[in-house]
mmCIF file of C-alpha atoms in Angstrom:
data_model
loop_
_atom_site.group_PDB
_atom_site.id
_atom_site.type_symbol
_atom_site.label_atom_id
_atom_site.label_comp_id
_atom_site.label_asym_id
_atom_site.label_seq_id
_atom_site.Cartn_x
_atom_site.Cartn_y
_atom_site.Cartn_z
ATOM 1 C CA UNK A 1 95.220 72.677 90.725
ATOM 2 C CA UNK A 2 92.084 72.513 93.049
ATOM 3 C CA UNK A 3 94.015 74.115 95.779
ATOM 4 C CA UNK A 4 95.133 76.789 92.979
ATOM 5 C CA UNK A 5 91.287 77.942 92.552
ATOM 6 C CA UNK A 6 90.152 77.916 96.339
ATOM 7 C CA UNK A 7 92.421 80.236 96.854
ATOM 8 C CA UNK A 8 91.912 82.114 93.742
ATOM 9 C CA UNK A 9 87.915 82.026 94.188
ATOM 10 C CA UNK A 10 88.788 83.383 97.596
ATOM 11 C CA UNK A 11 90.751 86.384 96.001
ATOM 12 C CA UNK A 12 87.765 86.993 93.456
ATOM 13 C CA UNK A 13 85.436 86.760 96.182
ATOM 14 C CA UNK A 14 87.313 89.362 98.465
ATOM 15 C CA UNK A 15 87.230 92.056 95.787
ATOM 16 C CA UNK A 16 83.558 91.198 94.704
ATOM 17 C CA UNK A 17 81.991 90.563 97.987
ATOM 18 C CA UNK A 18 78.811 92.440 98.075
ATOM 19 C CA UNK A 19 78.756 93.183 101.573
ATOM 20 C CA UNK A 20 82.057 94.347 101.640
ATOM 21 C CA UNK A 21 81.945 96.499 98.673
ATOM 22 C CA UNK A 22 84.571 99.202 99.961
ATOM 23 C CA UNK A 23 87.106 97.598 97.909
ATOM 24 C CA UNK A 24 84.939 97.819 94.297
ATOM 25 C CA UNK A 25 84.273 101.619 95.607
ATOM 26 C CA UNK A 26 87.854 102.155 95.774
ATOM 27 C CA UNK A 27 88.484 100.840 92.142
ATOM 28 C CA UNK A 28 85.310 103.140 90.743
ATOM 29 C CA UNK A 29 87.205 106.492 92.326
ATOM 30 C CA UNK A 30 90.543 104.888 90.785
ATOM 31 C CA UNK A 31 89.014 104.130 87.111
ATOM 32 C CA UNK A 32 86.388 106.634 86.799
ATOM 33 C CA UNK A 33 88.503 109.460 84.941
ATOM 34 C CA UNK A 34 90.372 107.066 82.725
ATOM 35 C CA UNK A 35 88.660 105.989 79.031
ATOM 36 C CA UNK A 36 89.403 102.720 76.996
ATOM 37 C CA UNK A 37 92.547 104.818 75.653
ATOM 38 C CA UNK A 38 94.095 104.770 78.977
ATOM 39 C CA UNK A 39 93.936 101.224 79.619
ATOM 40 C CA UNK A 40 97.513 100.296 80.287
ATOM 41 C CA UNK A 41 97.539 103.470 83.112
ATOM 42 C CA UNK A 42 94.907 101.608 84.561
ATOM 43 C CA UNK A 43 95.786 98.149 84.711
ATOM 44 C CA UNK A 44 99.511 99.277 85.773
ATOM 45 C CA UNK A 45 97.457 101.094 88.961
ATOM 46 C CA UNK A 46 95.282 97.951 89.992
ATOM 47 C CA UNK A 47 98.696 96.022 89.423
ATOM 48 C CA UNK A 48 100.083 98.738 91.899
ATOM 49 C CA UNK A 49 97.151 98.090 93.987
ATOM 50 C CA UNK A 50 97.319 94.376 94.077
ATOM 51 C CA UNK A 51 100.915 94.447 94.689
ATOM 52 C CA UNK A 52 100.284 96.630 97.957
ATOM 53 C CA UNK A 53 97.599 94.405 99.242
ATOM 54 C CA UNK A 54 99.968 91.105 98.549
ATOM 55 C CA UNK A 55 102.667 93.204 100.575
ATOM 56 C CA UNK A 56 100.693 93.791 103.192
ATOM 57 C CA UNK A 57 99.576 90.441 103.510
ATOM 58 C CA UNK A 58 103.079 89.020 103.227
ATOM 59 C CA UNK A 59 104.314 91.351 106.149
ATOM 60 C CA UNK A 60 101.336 90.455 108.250
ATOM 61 C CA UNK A 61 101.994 86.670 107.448
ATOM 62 C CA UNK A 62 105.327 87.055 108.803
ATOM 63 C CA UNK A 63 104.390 88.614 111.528
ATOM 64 C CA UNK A 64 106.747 91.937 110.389
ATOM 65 C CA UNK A 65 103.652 94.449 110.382
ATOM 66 C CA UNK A 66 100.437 93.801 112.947
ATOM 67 C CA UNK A 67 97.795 96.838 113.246
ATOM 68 C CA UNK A 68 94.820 96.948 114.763
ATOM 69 C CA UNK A 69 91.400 96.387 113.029
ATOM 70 C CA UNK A 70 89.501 98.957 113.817
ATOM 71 C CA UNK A 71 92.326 101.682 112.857
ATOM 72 C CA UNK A 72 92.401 99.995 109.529
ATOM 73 C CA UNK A 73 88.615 99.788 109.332
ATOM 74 C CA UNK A 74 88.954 103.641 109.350
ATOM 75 C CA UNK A 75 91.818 103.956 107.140
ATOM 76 C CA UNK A 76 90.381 102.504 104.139
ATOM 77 C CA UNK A 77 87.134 104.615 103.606
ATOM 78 C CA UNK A 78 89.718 107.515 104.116
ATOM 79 C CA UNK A 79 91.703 106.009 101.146
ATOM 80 C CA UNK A 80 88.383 105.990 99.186
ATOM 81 C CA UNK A 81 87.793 109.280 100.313
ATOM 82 C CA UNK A 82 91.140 110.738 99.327
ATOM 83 C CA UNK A 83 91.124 108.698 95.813
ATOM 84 C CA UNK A 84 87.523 110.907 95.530
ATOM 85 C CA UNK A 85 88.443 114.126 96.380
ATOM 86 C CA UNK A 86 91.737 113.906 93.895
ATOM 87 C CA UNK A 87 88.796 113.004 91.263
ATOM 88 C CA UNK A 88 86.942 116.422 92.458
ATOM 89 C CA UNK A 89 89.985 118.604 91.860
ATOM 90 C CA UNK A 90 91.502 117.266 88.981
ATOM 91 C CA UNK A 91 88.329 116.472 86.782
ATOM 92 C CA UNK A 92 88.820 117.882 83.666
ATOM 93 C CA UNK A 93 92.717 118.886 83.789
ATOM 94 C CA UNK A 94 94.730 118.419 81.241
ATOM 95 C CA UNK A 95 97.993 118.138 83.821
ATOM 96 C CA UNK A 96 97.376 114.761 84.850
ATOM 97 C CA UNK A 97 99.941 113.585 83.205
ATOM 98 C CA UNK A 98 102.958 115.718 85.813
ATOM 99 C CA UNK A 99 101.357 113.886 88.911
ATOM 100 C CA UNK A 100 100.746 110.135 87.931
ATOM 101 C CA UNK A 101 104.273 109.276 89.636
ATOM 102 C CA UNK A 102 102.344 110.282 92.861
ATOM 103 C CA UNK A 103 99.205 108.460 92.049
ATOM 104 C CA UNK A 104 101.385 105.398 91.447
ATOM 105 C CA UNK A 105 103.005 106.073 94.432
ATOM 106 C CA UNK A 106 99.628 106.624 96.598
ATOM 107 C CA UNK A 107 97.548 103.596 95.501
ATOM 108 C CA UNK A 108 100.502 101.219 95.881
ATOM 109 C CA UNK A 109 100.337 102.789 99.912
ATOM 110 C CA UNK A 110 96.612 102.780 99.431
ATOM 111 C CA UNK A 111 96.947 98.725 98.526
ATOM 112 C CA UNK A 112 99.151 98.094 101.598
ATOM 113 C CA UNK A 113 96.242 99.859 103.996
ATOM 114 C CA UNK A 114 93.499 97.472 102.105
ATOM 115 C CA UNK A 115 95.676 94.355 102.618
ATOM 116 C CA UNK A 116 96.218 94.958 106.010
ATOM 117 C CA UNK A 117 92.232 95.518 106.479
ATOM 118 C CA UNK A 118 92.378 91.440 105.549
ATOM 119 C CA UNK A 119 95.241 90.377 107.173
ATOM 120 C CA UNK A 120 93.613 88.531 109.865
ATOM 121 C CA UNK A 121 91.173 86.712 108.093
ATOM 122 C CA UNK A 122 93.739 85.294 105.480
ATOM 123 C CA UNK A 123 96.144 84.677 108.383
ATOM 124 C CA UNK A 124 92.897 82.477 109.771
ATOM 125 C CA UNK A 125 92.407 80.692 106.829
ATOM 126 C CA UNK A 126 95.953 79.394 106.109
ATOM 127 C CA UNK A 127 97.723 76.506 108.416
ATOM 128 C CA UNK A 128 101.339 75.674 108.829
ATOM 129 C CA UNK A 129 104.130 77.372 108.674
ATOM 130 C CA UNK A 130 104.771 81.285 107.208
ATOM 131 C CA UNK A 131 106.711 80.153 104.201
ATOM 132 C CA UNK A 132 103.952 77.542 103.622
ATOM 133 C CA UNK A 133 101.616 80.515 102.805
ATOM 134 C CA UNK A 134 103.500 82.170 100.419
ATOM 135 C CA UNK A 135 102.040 80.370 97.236
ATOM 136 C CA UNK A 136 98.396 80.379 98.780
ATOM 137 C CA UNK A 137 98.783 84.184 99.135
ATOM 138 C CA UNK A 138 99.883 84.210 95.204
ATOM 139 C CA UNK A 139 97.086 82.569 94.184
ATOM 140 C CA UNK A 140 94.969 84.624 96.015
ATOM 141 C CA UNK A 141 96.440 87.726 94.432
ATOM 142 C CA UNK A 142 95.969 86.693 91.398
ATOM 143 C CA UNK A 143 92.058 86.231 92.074
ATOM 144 C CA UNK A 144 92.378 89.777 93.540
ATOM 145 C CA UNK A 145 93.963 91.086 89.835
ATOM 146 C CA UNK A 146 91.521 89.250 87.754
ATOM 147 C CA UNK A 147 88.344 90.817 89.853
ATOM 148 C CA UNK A 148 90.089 94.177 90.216
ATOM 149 C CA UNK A 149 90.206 94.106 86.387
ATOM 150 C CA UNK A 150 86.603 92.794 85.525
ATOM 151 C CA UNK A 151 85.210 96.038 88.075
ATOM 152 C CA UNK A 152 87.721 98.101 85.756
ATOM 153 C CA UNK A 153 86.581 97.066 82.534
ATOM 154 C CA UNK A 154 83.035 97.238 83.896
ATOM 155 C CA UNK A 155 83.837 100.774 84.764
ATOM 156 C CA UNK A 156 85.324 101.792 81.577
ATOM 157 C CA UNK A 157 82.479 100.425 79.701
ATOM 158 C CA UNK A 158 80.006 102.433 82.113
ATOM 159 C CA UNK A 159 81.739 105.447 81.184
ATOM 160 C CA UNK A 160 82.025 104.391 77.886
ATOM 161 C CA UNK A 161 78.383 104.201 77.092
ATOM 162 C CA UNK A 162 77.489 107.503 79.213
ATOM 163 C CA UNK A 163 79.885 109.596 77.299
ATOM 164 C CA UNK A 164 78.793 108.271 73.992
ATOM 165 C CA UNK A 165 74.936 107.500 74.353
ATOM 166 C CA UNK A 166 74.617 110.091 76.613
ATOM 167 C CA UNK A 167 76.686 112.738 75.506
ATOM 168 C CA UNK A 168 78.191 113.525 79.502
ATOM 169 C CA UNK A 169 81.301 115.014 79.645
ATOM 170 C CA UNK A 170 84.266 112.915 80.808
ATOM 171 C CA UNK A 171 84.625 115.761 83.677
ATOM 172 C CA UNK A 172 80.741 115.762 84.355
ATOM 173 C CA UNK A 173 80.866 111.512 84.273
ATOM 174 C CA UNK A 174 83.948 111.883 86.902
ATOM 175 C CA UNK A 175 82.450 114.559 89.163
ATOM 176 C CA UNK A 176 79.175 112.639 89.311
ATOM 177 C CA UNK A 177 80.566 109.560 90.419
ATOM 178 C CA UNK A 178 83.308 110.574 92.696
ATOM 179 C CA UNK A 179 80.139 112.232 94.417
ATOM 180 C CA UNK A 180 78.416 109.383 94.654
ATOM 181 C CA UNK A 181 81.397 107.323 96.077
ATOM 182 C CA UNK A 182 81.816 110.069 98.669
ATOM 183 C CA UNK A 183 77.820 110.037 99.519
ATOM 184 C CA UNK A 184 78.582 106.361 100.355
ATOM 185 C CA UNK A 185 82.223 106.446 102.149
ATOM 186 C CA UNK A 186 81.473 109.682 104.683
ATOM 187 C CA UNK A 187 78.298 107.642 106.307
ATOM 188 C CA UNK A 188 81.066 104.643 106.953
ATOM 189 C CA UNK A 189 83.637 107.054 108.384
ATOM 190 C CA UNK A 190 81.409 108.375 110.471
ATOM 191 C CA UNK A 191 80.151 105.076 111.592
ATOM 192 C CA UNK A 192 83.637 103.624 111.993
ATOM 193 C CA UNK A 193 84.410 102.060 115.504
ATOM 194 C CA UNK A 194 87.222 104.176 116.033
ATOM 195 C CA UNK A 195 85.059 106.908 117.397
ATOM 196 C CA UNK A 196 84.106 105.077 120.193
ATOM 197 C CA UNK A 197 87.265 104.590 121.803
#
């Protein structure tokens, strides 16, 4: 059981790591234009997402899938970016209904491009063999789930109280903060090693 919870503490820490907060920006541009109502669309997309990073990690593990760090360094702020933008343009449609197949579809990818970002540290951190590491990388994404939902809920109660108290508009609330994610993702694109090459 103690083994179960460093490994889950680990996931928790990964998603709520304050210095590496690109993951709980990804999950505000994800939630931000759902409400309470929708809460089953939005677990079922962490899910997605968790189930792309555990991919990820289990291809890595095996040694099926090896990239290098600094392409997906600059891979995941473009995720962020993208998740944004699709915020920007779709704010206040009523048709969002017609393309959540795709958004299933692109944060499940989007999942497998964050996993890969921690491949290499989780590869670090586990011994022995590959098929050893397939029950420390399922605890692990469960600790990933559980943190991805408590920034979610956090999220949906932030929007909660600013549509309510505050009388924004859900498309106002969504514009405003998938500005503010992209105010802090272009600076780390910019800055992303990849330019020096």
């Amino acid at each position: 059981m103690s083994e179960f919870w460093i490994y889950f503490q680990i996931g928790l820490k990964h998603v709520l790591d304050i210095n590496a907060y690109d993951h709980v920006l990804f999950l505000i541009a994800l939630a931000v234009p759902f409400s309470f109502n929708d809460w089953k669309r939005v677990i079922l997309l962490v899910t997605l997402f968790t189930i792309g990073h555990t991919m990820a990690l289990m291809l890595s593990v095996f040694g099926i899938v090896t990239i290098k760090v600094d392409v997906v360094e600059f891979l995941i702020p473009i995720t962020i970016l993208l998740t944004a933008l699709f915020n920007l343009f779709t704010a206040g449609k009523s048709s969002k209904k017609e393309s959540i197949n795709l958004v299933f579809f692109i944060t499940l990818f989007f999942g497998i491009i964050h996993g890969l970002g921690f491949s290499n540290y989780f590869k670090s951190i586990l011994g022995g063999t590959a098929s050893s590491k397939v029950l420390p990388l399922s605890e692990f994404a469960l600790g990933i789930e559980a943190a991805q939902i408590v920034v979610v809920f956090v999220v949906l109660v932030l929007s909660y109280i600013v549509q309510t108290i505050f009388r924004f508009s859900k498309r106002d609330w969504t514009l405003v903060m998938s500005a503010f994610v992209i105010g802090i993702v272009v600076p780390m694109i910019i800055e992303s090693e990849i330019w020096n090459k």
